[in-house]
PDB file of C-alpha atoms and ligand atoms in Angstrom:
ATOM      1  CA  UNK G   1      -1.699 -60.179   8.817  1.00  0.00           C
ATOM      2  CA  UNK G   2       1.056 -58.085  10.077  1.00  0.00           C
ATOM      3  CA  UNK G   3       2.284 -55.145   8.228  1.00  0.00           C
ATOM      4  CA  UNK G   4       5.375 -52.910   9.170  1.00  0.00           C
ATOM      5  CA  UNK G   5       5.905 -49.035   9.423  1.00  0.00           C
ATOM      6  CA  UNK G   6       8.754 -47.392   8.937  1.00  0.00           C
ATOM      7  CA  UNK G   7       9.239 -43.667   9.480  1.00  0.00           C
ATOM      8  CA  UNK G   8      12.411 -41.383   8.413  1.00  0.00           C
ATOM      9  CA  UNK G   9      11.581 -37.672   8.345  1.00  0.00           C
ATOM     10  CA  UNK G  10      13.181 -35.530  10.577  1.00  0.00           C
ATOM     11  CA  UNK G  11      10.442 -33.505  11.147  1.00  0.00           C
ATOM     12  CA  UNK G  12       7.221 -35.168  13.212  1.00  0.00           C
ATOM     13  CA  UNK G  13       4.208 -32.892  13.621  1.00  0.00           C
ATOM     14  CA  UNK G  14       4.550 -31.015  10.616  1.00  0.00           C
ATOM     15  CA  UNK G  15       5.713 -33.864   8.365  1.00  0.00           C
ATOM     16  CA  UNK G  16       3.962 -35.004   5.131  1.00  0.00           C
ATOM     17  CA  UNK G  17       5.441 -38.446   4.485  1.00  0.00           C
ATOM     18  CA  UNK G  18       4.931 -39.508   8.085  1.00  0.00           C
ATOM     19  CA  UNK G  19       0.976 -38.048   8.127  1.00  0.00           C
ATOM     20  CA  UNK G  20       0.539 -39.443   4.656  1.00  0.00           C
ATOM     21  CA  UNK G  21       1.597 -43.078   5.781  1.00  0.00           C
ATOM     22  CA  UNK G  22      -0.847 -42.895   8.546  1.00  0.00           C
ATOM     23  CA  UNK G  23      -3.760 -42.136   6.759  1.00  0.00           C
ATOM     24  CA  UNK G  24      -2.685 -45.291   3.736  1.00  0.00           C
ATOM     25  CA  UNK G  25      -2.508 -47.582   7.186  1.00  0.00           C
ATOM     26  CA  UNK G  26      -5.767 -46.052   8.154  1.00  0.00           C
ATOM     27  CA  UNK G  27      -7.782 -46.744   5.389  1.00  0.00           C
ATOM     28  CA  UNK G  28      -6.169 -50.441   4.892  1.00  0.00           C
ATOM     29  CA  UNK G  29      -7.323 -50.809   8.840  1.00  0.00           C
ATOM     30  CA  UNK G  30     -10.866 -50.031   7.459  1.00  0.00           C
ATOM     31  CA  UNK G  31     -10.759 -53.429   5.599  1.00  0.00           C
ATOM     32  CA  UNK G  32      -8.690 -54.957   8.215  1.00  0.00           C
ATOM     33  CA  UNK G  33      -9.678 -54.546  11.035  1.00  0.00           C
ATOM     34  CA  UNK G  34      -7.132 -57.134  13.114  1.00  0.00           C
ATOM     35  CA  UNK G  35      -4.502 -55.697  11.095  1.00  0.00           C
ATOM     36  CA  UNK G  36      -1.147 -55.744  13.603  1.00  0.00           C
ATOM     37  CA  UNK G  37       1.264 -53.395  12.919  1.00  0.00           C
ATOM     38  CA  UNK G  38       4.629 -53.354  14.171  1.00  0.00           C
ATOM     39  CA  UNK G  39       6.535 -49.702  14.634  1.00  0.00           C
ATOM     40  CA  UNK G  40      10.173 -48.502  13.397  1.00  0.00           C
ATOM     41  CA  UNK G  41      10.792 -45.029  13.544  1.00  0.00           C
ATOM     42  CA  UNK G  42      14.536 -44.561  11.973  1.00  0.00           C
ATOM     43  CA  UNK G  43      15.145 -41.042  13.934  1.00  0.00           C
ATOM     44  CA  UNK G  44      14.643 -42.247  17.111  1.00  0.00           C
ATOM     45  CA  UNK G  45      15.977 -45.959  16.832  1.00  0.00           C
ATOM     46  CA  UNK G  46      18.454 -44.763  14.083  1.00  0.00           C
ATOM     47  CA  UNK G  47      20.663 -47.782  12.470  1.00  0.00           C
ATOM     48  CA  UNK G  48      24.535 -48.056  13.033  1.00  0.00           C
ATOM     49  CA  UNK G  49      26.468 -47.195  10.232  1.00  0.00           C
ATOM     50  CA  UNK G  50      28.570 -49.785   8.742  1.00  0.00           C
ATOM     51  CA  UNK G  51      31.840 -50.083  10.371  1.00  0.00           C
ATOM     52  CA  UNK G  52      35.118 -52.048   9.793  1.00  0.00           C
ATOM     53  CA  UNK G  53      33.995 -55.222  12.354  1.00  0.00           C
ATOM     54  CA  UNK G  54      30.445 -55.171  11.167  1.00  0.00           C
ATOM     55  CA  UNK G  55      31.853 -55.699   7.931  1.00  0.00           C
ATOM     56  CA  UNK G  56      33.893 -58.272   9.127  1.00  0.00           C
ATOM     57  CA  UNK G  57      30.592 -59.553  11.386  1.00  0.00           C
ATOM     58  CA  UNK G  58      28.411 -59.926   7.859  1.00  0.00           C
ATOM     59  CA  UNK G  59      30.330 -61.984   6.028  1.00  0.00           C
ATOM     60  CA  UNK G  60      31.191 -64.412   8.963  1.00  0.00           C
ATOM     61  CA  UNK G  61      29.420 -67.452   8.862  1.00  0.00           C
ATOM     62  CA  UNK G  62      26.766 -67.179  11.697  1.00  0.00           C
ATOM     63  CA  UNK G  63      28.292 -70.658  13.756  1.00  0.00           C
ATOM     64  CA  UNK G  64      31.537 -69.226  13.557  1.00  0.00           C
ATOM     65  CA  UNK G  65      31.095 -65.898  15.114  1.00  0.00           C
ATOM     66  CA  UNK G  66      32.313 -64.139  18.115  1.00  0.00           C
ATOM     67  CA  UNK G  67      30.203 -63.217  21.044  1.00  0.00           C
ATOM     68  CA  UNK G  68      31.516 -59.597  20.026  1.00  0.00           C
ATOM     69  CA  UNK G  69      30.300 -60.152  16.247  1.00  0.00           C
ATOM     70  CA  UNK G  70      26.647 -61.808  17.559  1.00  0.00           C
ATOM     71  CA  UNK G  71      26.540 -58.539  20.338  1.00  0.00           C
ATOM     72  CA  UNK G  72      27.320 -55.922  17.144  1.00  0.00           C
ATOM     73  CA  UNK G  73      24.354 -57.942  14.994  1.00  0.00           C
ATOM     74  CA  UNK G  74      21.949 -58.162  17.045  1.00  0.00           C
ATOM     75  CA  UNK G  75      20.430 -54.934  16.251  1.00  0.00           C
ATOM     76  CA  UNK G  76      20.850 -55.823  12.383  1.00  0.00           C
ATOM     77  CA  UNK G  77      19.557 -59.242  12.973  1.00  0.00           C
ATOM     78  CA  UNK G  78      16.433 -57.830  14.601  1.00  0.00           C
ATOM     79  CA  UNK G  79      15.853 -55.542  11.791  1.00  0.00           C
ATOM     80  CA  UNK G  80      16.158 -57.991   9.029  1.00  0.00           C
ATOM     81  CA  UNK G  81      14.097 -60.386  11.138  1.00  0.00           C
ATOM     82  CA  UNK G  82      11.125 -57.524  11.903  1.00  0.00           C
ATOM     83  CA  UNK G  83      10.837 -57.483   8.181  1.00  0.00           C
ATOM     84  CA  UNK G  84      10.927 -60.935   6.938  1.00  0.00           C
ATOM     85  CA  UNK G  85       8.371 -61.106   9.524  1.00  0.00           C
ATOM     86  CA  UNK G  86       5.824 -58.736   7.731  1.00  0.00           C
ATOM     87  CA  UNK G  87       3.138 -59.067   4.903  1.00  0.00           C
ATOM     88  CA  UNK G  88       2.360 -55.902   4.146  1.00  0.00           C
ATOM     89  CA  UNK G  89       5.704 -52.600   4.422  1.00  0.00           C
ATOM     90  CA  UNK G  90       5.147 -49.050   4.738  1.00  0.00           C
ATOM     91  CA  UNK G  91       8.300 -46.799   4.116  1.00  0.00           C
ATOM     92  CA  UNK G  92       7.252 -43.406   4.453  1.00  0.00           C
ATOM     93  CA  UNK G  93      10.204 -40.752   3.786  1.00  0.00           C
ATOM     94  CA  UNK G  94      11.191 -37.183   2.269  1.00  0.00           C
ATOM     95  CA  UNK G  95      13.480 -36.655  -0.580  1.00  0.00           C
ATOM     96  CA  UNK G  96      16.945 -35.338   0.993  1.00  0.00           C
ATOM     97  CA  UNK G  97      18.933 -34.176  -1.572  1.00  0.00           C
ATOM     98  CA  UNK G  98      17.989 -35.972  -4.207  1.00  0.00           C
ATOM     99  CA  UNK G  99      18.162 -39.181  -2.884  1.00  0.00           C
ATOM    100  CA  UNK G 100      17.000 -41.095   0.411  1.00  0.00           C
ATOM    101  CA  UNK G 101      17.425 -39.986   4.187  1.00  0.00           C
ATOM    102  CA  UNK G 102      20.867 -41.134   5.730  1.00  0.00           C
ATOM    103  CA  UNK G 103      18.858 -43.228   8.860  1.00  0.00           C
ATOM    104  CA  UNK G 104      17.181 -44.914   5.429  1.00  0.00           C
ATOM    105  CA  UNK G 105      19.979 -45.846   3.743  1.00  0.00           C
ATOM    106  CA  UNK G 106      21.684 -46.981   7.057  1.00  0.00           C
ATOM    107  CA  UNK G 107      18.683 -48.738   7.323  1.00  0.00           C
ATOM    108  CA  UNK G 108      19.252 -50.544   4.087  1.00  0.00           C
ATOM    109  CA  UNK G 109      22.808 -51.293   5.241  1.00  0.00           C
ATOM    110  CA  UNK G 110      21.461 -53.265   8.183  1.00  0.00           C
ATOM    111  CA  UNK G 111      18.892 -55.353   6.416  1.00  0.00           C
ATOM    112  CA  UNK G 112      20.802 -56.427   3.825  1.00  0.00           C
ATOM    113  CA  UNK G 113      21.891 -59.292   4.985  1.00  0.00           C
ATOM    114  CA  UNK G 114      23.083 -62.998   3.869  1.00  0.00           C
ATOM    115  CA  UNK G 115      21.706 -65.938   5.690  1.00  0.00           C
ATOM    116  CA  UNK G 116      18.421 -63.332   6.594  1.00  0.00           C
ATOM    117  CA  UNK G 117      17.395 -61.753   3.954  1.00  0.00           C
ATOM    118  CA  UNK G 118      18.908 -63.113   1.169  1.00  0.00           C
ATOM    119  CA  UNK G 119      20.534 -66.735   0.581  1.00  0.00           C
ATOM    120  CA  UNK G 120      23.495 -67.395  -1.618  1.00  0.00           C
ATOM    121  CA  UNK G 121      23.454 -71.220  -2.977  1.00  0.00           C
ATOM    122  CA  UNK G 122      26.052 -73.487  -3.508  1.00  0.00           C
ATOM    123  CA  UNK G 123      26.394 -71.745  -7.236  1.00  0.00           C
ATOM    124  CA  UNK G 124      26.724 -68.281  -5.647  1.00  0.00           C
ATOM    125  CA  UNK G 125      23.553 -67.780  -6.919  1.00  0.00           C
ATOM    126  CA  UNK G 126      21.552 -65.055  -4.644  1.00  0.00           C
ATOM    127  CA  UNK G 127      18.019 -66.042  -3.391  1.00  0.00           C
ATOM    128  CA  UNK G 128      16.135 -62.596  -2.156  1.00  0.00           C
ATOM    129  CA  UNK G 129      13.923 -63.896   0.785  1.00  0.00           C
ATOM    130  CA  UNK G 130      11.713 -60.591   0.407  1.00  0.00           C
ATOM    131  CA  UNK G 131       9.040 -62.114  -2.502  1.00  0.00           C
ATOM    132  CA  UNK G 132       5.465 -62.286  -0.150  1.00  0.00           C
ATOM    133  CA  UNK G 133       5.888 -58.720   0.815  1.00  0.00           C
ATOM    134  CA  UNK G 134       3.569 -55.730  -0.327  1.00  0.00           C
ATOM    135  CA  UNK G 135       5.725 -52.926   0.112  1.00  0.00           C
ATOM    136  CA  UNK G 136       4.515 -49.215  -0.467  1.00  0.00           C
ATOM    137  CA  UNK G 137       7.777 -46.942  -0.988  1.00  0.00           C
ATOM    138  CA  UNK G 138       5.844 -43.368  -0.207  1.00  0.00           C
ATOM    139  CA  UNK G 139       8.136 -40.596  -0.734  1.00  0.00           C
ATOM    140  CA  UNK G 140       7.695 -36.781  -0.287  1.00  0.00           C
ATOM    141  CA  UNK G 141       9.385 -33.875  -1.754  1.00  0.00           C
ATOM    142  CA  UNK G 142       9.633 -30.335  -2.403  1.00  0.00           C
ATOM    143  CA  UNK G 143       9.698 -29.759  -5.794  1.00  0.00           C
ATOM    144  CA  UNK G 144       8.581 -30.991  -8.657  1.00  0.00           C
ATOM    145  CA  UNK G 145      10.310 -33.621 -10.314  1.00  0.00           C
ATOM    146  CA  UNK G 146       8.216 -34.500 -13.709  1.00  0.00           C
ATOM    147  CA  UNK G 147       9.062 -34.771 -16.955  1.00  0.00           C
ATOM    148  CA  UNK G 148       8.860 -31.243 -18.396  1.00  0.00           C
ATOM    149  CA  UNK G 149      10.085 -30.047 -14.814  1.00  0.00           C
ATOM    150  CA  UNK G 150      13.891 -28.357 -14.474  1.00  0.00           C
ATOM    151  CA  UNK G 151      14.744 -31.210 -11.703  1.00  0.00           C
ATOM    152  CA  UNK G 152      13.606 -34.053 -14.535  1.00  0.00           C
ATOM    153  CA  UNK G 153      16.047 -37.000 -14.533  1.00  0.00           C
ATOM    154  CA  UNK G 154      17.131 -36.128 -10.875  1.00  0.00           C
ATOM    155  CA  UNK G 155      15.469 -39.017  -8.931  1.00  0.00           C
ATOM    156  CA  UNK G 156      18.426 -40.825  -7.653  1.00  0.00           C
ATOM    157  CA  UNK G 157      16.025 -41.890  -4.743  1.00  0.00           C
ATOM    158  CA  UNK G 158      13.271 -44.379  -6.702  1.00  0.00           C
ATOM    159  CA  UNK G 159      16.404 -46.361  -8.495  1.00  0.00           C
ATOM    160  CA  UNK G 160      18.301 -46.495  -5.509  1.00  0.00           C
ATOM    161  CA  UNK G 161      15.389 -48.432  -3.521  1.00  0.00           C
ATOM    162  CA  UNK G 162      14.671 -50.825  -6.572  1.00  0.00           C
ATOM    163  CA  UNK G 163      17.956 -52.020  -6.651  1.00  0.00           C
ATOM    164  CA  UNK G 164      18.287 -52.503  -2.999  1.00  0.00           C
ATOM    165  CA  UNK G 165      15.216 -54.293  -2.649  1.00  0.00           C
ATOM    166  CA  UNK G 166      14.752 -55.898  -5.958  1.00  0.00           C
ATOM    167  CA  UNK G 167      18.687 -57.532  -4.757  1.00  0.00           C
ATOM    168  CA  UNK G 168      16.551 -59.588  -1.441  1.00  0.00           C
ATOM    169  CA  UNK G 169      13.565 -60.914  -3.751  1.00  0.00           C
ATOM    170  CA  UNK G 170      11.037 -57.898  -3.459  1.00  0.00           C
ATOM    171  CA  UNK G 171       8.652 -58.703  -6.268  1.00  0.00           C
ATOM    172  CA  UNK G 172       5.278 -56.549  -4.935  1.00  0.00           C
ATOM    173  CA  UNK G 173       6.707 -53.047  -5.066  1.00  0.00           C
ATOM    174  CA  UNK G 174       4.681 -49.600  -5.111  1.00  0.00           C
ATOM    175  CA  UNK G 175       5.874 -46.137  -5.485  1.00  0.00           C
ATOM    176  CA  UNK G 176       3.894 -43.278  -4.591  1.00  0.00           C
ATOM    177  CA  UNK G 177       5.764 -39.886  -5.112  1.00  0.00           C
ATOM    178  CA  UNK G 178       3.829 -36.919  -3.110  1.00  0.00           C
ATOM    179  CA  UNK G 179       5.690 -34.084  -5.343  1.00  0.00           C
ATOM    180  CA  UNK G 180       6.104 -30.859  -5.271  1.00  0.00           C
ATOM    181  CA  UNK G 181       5.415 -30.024  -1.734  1.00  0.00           C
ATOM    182  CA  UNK G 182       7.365 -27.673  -1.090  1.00  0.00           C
ATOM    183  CA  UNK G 183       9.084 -25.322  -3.906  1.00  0.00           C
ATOM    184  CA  UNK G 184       6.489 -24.664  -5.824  1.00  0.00           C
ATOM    185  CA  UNK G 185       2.941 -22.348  -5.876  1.00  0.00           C
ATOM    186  CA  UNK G 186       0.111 -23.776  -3.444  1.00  0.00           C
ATOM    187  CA  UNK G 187      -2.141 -24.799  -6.113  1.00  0.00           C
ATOM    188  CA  UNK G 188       0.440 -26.684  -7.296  1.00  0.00           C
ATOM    189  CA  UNK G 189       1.240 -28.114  -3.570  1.00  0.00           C
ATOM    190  CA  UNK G 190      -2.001 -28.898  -2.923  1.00  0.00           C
ATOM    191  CA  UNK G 191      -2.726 -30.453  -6.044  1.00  0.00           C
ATOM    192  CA  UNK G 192       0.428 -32.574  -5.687  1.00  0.00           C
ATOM    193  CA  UNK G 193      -0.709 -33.583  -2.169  1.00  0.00           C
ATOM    194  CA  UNK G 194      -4.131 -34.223  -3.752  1.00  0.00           C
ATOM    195  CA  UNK G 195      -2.750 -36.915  -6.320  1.00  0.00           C
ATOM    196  CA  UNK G 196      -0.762 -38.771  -3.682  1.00  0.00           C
ATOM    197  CA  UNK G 197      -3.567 -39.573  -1.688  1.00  0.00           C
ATOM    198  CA  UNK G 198      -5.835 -40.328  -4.341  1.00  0.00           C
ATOM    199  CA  UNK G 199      -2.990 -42.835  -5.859  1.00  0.00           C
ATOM    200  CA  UNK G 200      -2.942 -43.766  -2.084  1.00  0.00           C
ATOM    201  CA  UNK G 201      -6.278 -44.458  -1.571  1.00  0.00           C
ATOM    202  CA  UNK G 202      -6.411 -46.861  -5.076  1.00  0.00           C
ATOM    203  CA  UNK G 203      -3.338 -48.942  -3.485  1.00  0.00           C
ATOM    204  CA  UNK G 204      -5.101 -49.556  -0.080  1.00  0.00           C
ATOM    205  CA  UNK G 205      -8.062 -50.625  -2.464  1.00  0.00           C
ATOM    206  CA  UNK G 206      -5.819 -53.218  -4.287  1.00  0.00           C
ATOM    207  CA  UNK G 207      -3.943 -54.510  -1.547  1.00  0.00           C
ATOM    208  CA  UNK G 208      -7.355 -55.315   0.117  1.00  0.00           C
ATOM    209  CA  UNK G 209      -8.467 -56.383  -2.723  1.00  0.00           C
ATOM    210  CA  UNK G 210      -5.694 -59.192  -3.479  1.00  0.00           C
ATOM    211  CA  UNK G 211      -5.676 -59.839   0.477  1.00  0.00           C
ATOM    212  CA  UNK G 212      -9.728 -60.346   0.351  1.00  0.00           C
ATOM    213  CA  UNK G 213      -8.989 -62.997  -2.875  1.00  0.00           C
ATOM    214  CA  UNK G 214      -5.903 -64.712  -1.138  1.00  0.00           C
ATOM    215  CA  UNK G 215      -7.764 -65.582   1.747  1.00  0.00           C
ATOM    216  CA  UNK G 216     -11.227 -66.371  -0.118  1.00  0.00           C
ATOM    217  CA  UNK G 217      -9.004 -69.062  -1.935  1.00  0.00           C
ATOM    218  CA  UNK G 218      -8.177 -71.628   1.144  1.00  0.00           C
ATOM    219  CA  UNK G 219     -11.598 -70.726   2.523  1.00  0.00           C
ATOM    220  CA  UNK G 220     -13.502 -71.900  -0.501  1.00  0.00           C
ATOM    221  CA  UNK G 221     -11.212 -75.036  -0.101  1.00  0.00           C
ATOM    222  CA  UNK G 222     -11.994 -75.177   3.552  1.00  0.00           C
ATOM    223  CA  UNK G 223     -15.513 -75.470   2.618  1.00  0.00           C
ATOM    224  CA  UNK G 224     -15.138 -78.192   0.320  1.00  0.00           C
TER     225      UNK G 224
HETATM  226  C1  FMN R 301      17.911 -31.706   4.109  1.00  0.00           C
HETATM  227  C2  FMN R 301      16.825 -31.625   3.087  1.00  0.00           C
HETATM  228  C3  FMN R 301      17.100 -31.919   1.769  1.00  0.00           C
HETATM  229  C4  FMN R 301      16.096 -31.863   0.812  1.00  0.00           C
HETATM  230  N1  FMN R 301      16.378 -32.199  -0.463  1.00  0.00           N
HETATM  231  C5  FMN R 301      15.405 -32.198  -1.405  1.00  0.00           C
HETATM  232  C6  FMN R 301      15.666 -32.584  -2.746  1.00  0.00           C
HETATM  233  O1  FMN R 301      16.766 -32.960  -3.115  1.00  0.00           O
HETATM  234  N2  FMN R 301      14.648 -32.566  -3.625  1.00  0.00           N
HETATM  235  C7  FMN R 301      13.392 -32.198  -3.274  1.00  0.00           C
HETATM  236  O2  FMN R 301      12.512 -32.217  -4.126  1.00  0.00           O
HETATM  237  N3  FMN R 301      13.102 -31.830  -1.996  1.00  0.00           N
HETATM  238  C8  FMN R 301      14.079 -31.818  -1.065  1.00  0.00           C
HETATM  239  N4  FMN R 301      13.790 -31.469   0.234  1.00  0.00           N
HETATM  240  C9  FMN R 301      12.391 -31.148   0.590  1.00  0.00           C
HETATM  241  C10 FMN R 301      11.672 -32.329   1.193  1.00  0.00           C
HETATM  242  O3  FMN R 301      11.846 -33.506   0.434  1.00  0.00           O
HETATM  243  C11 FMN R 301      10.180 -32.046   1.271  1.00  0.00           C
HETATM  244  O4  FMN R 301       9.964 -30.887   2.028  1.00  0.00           O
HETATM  245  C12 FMN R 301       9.379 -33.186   1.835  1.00  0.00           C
HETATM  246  O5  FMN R 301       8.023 -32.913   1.674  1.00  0.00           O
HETATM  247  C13 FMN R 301       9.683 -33.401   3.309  1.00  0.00           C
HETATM  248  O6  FMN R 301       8.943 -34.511   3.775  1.00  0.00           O
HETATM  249  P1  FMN R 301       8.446 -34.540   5.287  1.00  0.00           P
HETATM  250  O7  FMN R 301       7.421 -33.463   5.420  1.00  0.00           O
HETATM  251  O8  FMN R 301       7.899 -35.887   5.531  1.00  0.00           O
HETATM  252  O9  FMN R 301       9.665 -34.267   6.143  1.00  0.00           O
HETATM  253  C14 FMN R 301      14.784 -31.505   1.189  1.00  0.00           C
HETATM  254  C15 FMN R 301      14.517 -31.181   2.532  1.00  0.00           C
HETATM  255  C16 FMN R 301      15.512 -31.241   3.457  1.00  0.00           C
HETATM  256  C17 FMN R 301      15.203 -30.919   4.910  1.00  0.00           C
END
């Protein structure tokens, strides 16, 4: 089983998305123990933007490519590849102005990609390769966002992520919003940090859970 972490705060020691995403892994390592997990952190191996010949590269069939065009994906193609390649995604990242972090969304401009992660058929019809993975979408941010709150409706981030994932076949995704940790009184920070990891803690629960019953299944057959 092989899940994938991804990382985009800026800050590192004192960062709540990035310490929160450790301790999810750390309590699904508790159940699985030969969990492997493979590594991306987006502000040190931050994505190319999208330029003029990558856009050209992209929509290029892959036999009739350049050397140049194969040399400017291969970065793109290892990132789409990384992922396809996981069970079980961890994107840990703050709120940055009301939507995601730039090395995110640059992110999401490299793994979008046809022929990897999604497949168009002869109808045009798109085929999102992305269905078997669990992915956890944890985000952090300073205020408070709620209902009643004076930021309500601003969440431009959550939307933006459905769409871009639901578009390459995600089916399994979870969204835990660690809110407000930052503009706001520390009761209320605390308490906001408090109901992440508790929501945290039930999704490592579940995932092991469905990954304990998945695997029972072709053992009970095994034994028949
Ligand atoms: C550049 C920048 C922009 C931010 N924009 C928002 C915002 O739009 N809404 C919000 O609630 N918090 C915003 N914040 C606060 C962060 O989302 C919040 O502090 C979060 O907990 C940071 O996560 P981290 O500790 O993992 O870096 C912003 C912080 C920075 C540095």
């Amino acid at each position: 089983m092989k899940l994938l972490h991804v990382d985009a705060s800026a800050k590192r020691a004192t960062s709540n998305s990035r310490a929160l995403a450790r301790q999810f892994i750390a309590l699904l390592q508790q159940g699985l123990p030969d969990l492997e997990v493979d590594y991306l952190d987006l502000t040190v191996d931050v994505p190319s933007h999208v330029t003029e010949e990558f856009a050209r590269a992209i929509y290029t069939p892959k036999d009739l490519r350049t050397v140049e065009m194969h040399d400017l994906l291969a970065d793109s193609d290892r990132m789409a590849t990384q992922l396809l390649a996981a069970d079980l995604v961890v994107f840990a990242m703050p709120m940055y102005n009301w939507s995601m972090p730039s090395v995110f969304k640059a992110y999401i401009d490299n793994i979008i990609r046809a022929g990897l992660t999604y497949i168009s058929d002869e109808q045009g019809i798109i085929h999102g390769q992305l269905d078997k993975q669990r992915i956890l979408f944890l985000s952090t941010r300073g205020a408070d966002l709620g209902p009643e709150s004076r930021y309500a409706g601003m969440d431009a981030l959550t939307p933006a992520l459905q769409a871009a994932f639901k578009f390459i076949g995600a089916r399994h995704m979870h969204f835990v919003n660690a809110e407000p940790l930052e503009f706001a009184q520390p009761q209320a920070r605390e308490a906001g940090l408090a109901k992440a990891k508790l929501e945290l803690a039930e999704l490592a629960q579940t995932w092991l859970r469905t990954i304990a019953d998945t695997d029972f299944a072709p053992s009970l057959e095994h034994a028949i």
